[in-house]
Short mmCIF file of C-alpha atoms in Angstrom, two decimals:
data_model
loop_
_atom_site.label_atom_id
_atom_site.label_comp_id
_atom_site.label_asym_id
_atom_site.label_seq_id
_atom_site.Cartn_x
_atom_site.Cartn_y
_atom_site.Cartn_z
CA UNK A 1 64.57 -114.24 49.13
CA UNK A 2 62.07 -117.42 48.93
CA UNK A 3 58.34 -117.07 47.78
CA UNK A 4 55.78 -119.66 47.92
CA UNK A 5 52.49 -119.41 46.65
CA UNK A 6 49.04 -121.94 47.06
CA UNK A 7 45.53 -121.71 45.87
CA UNK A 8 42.90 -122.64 48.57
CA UNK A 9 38.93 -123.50 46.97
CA UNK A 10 35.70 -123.41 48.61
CA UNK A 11 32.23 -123.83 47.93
CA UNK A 12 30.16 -121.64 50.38
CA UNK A 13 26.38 -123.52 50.49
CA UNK A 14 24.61 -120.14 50.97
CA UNK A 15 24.85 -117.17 49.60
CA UNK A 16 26.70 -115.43 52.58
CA UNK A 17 29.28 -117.33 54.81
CA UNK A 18 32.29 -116.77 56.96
CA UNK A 19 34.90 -119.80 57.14
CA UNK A 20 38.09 -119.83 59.53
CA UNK A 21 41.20 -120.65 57.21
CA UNK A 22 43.96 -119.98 60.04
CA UNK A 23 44.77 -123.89 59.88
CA UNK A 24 45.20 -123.63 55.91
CA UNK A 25 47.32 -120.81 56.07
CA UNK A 26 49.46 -122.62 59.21
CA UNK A 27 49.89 -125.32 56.87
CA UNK A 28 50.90 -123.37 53.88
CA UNK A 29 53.87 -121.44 56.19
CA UNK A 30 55.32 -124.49 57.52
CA UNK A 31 54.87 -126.18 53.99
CA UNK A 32 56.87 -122.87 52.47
CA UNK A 33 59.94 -123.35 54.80
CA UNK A 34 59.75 -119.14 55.32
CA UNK A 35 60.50 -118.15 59.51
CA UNK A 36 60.97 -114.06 58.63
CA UNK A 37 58.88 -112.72 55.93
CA UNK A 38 54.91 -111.79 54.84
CA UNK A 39 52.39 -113.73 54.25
CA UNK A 40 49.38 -112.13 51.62
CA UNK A 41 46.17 -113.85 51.50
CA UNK A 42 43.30 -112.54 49.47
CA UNK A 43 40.79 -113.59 47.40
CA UNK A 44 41.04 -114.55 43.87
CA UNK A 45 37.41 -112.74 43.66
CA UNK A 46 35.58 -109.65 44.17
CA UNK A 47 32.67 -110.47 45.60
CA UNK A 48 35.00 -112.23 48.77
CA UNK A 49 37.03 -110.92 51.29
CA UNK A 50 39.79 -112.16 53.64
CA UNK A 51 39.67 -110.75 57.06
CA UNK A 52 41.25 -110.85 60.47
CA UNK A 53 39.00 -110.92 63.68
CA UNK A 54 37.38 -112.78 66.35
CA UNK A 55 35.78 -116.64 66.42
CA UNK A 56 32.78 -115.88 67.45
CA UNK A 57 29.69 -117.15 65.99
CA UNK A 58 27.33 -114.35 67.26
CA UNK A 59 29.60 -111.81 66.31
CA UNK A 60 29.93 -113.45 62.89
CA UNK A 61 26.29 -113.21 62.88
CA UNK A 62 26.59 -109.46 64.29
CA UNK A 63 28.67 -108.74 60.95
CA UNK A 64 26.09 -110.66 58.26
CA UNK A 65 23.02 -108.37 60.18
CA UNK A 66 24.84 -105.14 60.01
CA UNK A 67 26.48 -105.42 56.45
CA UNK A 68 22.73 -106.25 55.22
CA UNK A 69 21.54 -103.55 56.97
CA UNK A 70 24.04 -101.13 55.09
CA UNK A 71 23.87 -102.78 51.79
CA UNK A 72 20.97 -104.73 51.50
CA UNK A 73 20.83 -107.39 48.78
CA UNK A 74 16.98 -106.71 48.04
CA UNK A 75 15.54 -105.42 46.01
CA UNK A 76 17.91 -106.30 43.68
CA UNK A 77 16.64 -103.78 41.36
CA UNK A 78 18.18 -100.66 43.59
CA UNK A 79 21.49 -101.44 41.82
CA UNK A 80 22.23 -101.12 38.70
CA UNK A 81 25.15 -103.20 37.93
CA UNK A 82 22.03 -105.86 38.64
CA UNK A 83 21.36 -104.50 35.02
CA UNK A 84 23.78 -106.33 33.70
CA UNK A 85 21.91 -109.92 34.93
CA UNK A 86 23.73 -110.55 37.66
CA UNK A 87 21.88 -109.71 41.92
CA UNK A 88 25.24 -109.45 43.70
CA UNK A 89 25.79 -105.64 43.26
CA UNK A 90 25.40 -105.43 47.51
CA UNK A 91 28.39 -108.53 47.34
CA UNK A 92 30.56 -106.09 45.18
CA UNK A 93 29.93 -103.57 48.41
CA UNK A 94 29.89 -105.62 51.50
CA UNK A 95 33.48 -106.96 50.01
CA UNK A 96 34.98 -103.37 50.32
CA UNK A 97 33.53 -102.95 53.49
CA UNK A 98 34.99 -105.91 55.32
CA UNK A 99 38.25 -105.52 52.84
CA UNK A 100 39.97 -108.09 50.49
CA UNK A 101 42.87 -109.01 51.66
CA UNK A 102 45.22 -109.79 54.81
CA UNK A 103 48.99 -109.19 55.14
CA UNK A 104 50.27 -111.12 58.61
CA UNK A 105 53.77 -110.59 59.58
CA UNK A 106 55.93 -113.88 59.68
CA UNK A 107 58.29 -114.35 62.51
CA UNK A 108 60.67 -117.18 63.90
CA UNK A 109 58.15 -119.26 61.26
CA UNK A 110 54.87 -118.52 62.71
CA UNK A 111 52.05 -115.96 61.99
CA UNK A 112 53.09 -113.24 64.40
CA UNK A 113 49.64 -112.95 65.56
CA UNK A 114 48.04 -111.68 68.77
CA UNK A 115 45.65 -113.61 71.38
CA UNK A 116 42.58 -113.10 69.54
CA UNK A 117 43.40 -113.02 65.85
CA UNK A 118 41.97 -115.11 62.81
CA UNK A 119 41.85 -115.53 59.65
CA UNK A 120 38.74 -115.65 58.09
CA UNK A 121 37.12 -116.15 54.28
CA UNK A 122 34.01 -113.81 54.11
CA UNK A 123 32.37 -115.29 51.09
CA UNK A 124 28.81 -112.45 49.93
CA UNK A 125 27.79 -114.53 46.61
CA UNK A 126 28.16 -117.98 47.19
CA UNK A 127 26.97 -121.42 46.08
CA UNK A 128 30.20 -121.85 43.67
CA UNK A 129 33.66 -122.69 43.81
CA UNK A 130 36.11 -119.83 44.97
CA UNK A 131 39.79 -119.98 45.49
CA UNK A 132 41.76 -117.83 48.13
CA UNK A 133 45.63 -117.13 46.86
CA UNK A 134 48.23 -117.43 49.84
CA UNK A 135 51.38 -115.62 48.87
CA UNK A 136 54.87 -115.88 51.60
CA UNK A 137 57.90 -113.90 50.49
CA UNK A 138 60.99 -113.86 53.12
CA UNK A 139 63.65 -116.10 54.07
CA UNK B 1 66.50 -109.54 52.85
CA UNK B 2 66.66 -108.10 56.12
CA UNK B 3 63.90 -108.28 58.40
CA UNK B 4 62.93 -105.98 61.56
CA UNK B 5 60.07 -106.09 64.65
CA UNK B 6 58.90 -104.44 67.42
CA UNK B 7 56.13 -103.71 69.45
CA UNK B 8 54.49 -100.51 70.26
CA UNK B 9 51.91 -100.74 73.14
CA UNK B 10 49.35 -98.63 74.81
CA UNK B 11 46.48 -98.02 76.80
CA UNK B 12 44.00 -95.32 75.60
CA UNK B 13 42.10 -93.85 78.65
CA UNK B 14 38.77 -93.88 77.44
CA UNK B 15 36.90 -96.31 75.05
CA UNK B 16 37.87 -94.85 71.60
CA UNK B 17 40.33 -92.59 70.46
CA UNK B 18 43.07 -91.96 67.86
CA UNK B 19 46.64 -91.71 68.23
CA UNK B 20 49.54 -90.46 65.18
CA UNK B 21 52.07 -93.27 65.61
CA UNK B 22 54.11 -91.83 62.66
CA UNK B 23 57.09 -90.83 64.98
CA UNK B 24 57.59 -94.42 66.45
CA UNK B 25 57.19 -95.83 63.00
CA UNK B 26 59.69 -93.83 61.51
CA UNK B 27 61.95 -94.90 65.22
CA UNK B 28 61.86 -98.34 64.11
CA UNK B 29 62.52 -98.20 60.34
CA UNK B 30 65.58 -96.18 61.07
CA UNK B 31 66.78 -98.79 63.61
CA UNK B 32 65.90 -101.52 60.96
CA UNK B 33 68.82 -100.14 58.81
CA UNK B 34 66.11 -101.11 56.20
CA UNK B 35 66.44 -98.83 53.25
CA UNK B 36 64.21 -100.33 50.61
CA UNK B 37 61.34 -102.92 51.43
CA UNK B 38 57.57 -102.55 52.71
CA UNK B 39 56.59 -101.84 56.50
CA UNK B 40 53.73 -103.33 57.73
CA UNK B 41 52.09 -101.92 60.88
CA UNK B 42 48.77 -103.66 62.29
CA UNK B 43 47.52 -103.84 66.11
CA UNK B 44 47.22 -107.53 67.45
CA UNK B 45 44.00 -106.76 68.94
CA UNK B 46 40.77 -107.11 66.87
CA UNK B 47 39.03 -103.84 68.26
CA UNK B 48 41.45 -101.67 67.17
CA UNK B 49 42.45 -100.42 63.64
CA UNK B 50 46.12 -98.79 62.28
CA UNK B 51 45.62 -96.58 59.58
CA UNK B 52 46.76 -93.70 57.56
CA UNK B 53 44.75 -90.43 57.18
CA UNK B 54 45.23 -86.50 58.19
CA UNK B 55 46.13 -85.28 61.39
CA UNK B 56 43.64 -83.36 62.27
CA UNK B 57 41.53 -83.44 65.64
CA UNK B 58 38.14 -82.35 63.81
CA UNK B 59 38.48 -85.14 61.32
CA UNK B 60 38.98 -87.84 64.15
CA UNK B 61 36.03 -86.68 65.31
CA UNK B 62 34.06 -86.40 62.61
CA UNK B 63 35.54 -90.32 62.22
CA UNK B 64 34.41 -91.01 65.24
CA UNK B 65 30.95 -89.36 65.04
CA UNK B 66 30.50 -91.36 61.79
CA UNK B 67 31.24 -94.43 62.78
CA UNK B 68 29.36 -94.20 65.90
CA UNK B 69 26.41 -93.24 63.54
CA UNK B 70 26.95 -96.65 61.68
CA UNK B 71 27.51 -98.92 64.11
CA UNK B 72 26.61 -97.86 67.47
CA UNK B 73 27.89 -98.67 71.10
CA UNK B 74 24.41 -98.65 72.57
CA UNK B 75 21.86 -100.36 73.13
CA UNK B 76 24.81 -103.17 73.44
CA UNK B 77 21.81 -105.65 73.46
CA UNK B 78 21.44 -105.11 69.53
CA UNK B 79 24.59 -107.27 69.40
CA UNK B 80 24.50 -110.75 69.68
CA UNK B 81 28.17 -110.83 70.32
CA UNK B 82 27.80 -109.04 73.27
CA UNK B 83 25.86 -111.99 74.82
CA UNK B 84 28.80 -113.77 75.74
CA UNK B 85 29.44 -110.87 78.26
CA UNK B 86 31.30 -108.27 75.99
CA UNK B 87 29.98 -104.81 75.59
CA UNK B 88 32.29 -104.24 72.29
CA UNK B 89 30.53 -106.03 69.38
CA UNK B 90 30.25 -102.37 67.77
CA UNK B 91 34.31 -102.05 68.43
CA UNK B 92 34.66 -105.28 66.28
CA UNK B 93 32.42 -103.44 63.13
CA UNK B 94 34.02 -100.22 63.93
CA UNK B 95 37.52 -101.94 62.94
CA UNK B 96 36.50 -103.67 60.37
CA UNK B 97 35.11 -99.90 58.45
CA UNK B 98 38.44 -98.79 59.31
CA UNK B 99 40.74 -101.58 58.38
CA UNK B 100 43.23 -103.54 60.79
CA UNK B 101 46.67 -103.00 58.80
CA UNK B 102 49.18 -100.54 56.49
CA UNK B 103 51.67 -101.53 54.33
CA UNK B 104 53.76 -98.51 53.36
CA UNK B 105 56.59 -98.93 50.86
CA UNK B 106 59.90 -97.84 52.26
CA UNK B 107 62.06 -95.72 50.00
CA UNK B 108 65.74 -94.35 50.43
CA UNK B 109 65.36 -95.64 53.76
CA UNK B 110 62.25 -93.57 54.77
CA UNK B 111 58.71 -93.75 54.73
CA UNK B 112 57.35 -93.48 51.10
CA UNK B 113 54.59 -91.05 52.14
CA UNK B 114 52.66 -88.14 50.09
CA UNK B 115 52.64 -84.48 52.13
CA UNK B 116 49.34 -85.59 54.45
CA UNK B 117 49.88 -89.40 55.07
CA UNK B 118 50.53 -89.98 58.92
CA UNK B 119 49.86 -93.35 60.96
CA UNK B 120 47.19 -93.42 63.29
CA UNK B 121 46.30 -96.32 65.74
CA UNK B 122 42.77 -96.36 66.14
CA UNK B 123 40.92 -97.60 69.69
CA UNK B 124 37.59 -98.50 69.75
CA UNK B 125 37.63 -100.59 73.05
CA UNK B 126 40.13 -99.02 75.52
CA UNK B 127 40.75 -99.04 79.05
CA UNK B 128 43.01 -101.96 78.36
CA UNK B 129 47.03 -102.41 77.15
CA UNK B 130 46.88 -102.97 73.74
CA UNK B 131 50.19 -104.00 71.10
CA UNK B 132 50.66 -102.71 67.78
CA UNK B 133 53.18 -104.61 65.57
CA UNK B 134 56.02 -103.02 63.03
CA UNK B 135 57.72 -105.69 60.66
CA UNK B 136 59.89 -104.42 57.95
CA UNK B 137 60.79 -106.35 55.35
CA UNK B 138 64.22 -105.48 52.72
CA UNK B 139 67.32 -104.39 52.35
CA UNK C 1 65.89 -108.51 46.42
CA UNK C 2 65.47 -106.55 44.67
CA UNK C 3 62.99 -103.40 44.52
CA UNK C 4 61.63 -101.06 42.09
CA UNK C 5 59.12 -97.49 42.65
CA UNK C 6 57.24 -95.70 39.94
CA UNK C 7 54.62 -92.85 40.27
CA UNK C 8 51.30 -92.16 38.42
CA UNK C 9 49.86 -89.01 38.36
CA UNK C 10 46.07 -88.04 37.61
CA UNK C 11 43.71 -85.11 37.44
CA UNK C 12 40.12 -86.36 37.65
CA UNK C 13 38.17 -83.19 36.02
CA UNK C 14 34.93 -83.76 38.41
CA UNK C 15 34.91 -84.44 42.39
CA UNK C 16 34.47 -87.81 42.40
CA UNK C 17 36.20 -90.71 39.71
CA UNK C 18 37.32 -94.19 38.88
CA UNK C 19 39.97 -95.23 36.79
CA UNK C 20 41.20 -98.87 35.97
CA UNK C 21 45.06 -98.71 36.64
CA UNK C 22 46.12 -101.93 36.20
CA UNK C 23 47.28 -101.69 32.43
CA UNK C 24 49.74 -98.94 34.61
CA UNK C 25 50.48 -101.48 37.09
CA UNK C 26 51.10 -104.11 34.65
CA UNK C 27 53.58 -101.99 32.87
CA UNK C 28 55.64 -101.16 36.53
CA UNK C 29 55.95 -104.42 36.57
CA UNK C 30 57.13 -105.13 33.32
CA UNK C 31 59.90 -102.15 34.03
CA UNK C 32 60.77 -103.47 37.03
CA UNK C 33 61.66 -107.06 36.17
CA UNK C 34 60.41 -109.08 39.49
CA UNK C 35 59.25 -112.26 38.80
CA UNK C 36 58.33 -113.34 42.42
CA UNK C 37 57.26 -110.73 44.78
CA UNK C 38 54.55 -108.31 46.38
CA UNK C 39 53.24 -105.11 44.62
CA UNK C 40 52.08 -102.21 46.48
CA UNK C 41 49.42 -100.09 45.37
CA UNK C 42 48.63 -96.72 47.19
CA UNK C 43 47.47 -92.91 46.41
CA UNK C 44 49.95 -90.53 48.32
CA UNK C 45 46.93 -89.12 49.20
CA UNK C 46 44.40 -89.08 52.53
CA UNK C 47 41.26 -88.66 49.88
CA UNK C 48 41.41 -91.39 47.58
CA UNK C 49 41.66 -94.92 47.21
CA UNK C 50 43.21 -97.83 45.17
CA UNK C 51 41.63 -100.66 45.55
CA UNK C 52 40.51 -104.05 43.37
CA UNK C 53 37.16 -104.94 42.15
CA UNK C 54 34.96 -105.31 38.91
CA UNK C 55 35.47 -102.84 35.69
CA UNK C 56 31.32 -102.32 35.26
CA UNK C 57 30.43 -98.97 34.91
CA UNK C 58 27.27 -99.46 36.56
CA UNK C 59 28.65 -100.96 39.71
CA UNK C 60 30.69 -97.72 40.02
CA UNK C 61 27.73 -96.03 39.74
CA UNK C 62 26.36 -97.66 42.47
CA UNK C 63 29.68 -97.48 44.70
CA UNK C 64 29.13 -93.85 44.02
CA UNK C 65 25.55 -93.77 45.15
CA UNK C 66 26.04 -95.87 48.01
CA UNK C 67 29.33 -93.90 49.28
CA UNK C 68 27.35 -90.56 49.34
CA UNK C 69 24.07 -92.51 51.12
CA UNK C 70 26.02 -93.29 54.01
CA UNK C 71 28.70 -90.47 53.67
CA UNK C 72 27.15 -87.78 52.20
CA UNK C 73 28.88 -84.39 50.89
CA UNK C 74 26.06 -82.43 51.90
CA UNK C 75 25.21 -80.47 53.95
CA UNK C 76 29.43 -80.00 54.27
CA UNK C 77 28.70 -77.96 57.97
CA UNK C 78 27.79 -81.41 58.88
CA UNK C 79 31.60 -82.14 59.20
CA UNK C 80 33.98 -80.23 62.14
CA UNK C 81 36.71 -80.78 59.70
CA UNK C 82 35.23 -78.29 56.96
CA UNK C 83 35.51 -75.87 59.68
CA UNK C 84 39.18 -76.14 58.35
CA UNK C 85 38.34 -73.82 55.05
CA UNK C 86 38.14 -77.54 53.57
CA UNK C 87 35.01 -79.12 52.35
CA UNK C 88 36.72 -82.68 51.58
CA UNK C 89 35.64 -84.34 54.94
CA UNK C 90 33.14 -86.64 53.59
CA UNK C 91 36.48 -87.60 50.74
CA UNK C 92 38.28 -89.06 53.89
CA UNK C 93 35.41 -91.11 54.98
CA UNK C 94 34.63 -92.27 51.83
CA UNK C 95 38.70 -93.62 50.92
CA UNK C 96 38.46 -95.09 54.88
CA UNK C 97 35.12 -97.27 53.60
CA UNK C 98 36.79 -98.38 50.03
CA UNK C 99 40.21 -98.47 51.80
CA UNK C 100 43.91 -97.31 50.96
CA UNK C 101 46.16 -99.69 49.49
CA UNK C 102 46.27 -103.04 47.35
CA UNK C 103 48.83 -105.77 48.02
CA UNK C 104 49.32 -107.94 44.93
CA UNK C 105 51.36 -110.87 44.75
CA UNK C 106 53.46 -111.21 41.90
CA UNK C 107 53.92 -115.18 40.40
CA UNK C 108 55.70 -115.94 37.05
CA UNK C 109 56.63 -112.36 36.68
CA UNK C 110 52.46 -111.21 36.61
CA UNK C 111 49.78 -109.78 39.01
CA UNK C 112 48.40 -113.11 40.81
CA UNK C 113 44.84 -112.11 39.83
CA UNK C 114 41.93 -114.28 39.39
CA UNK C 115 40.10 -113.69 36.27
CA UNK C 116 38.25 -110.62 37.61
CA UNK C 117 40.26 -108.69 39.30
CA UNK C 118 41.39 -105.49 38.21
CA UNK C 119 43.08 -102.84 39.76
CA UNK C 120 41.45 -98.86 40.10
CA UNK C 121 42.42 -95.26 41.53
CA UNK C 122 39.05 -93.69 43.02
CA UNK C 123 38.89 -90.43 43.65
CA UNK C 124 36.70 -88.49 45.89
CA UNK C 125 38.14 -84.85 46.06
CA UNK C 126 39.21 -84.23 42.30
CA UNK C 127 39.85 -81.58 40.01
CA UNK C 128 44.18 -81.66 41.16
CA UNK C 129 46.92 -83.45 40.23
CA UNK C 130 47.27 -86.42 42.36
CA UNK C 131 49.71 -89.28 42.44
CA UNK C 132 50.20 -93.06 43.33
CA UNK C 133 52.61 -94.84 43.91
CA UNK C 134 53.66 -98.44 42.92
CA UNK C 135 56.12 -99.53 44.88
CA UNK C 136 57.09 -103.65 43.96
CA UNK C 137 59.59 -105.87 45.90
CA UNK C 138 61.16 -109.62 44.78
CA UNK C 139 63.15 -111.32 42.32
#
């Protein structure tokens, strides 16, 4: 069995943010030599999430409207781990929502991926650096 | 390390539903030969969900009523997705709630599963063939 | 490859729980002796959750709070599934939200974790013995 592992980092301008990293993790399988395995990819964070679905901007923007409408970031003061000094309890949430991590199948080398599917870095409490851990195991 | 994959497809008659997939999963891990080693199952469609609860037709739609609740169908002008001439932005938020994949550890060359846990795909834009990948991973 | 499977068990004395696992999970893997891998985290049950974020009591406070805003217990007729003699339908909503499982890697013989990260069991139908299961493949 071979495993390969690689830290990707970002630095999300806004607060909220969603960022394709399909290429990245292309890259990282052909760099690992792997053709029949799986391929994790989470964040290294819990206010983050790694998710497969569609590039599409207005859905994107479809996903930031709804999660804020389900777990609004103001007023800050409704949480109460925004006790502690930090205003990202609603990241914390909108994290599990869209869930933190991705595990793709790997065959004959490539991400054995339908049509449609991408890989995407949902960042909820930005404006710092972040790393995403890709992790292949197979042969 | 072995590896095993196959495709399951179907084509739910209306636009949501719920199907136990158990029986086909448990098909292909016994033609795997795999006896120890992790299965993951995911559809390679991004309106559609695989996941692992009870099988039992008031929960689905209690599931269904819930996430219809959440994340409605209608009006589809709410979405902005659904300006590029989809109807099934909600489909893509439904998934998301639900989760695209399972990974369920395989032990003794079955399914590692508790008394309740059974495989469902979930559909929340049918009509359409859709694929669901197995890939089992071990030895 | 090689593998390696251990159980937890717990009995969370009120409906509704979290507990920070990963000293657990950090021992499994310790037992098991994997250096390189993936770990697989899962209850073998359909109404609870493992799953990674922050060990801040008040953020579980307000994952609690938040679950039963948009899933509430009450009233439990609400649900077709409590028709069942159950009243636990809201629990399976709740574990779909916060999801099932955790994949870890495993690097250098440790969880892969960024410096927050910490593995827990939440419950949301308590007061019987449940279990989990770790479930680790590598080398």
């Amino acid at each position: 069995m071979k495993s390969f592992r690689k830290e990707l980092s970002f630095r999300i301008p806004s607060r909220r943010g969603f960022v394709n990293i399909t290429p990245q993790v292309e890259e990282a399988l052909r760099e690992s030599g792997i053709r029949e395995g799986l391929c994790l990819v989470n964040p290294m964070h819990i206010t983050a999430s790694v998710f497969i679905n569609d590039d599409e901007g207005g859905l994107h923007r479809d996903y930031e409207k709804w999660l804020e409408h389900i777990a609004p970031h103001e007023p800050t003061s409704q949480y109460e781990h925004n006790r502690t000094g930090e205003d990202n309890a609603d990241a914390h949430i909108k994290r599990q929502v869209m869930g933190r991590e991705v595990v793709a199948a790997v065959s004959e080398g490539r991400l054995d991926f339908g049509t449609w599917e991408q890989i995407f870095y949902g960042e909820f409490d930005g404006r710092r650096k972040k790393r995403v851990l890709i992790k292949i195991i197979g042969e």
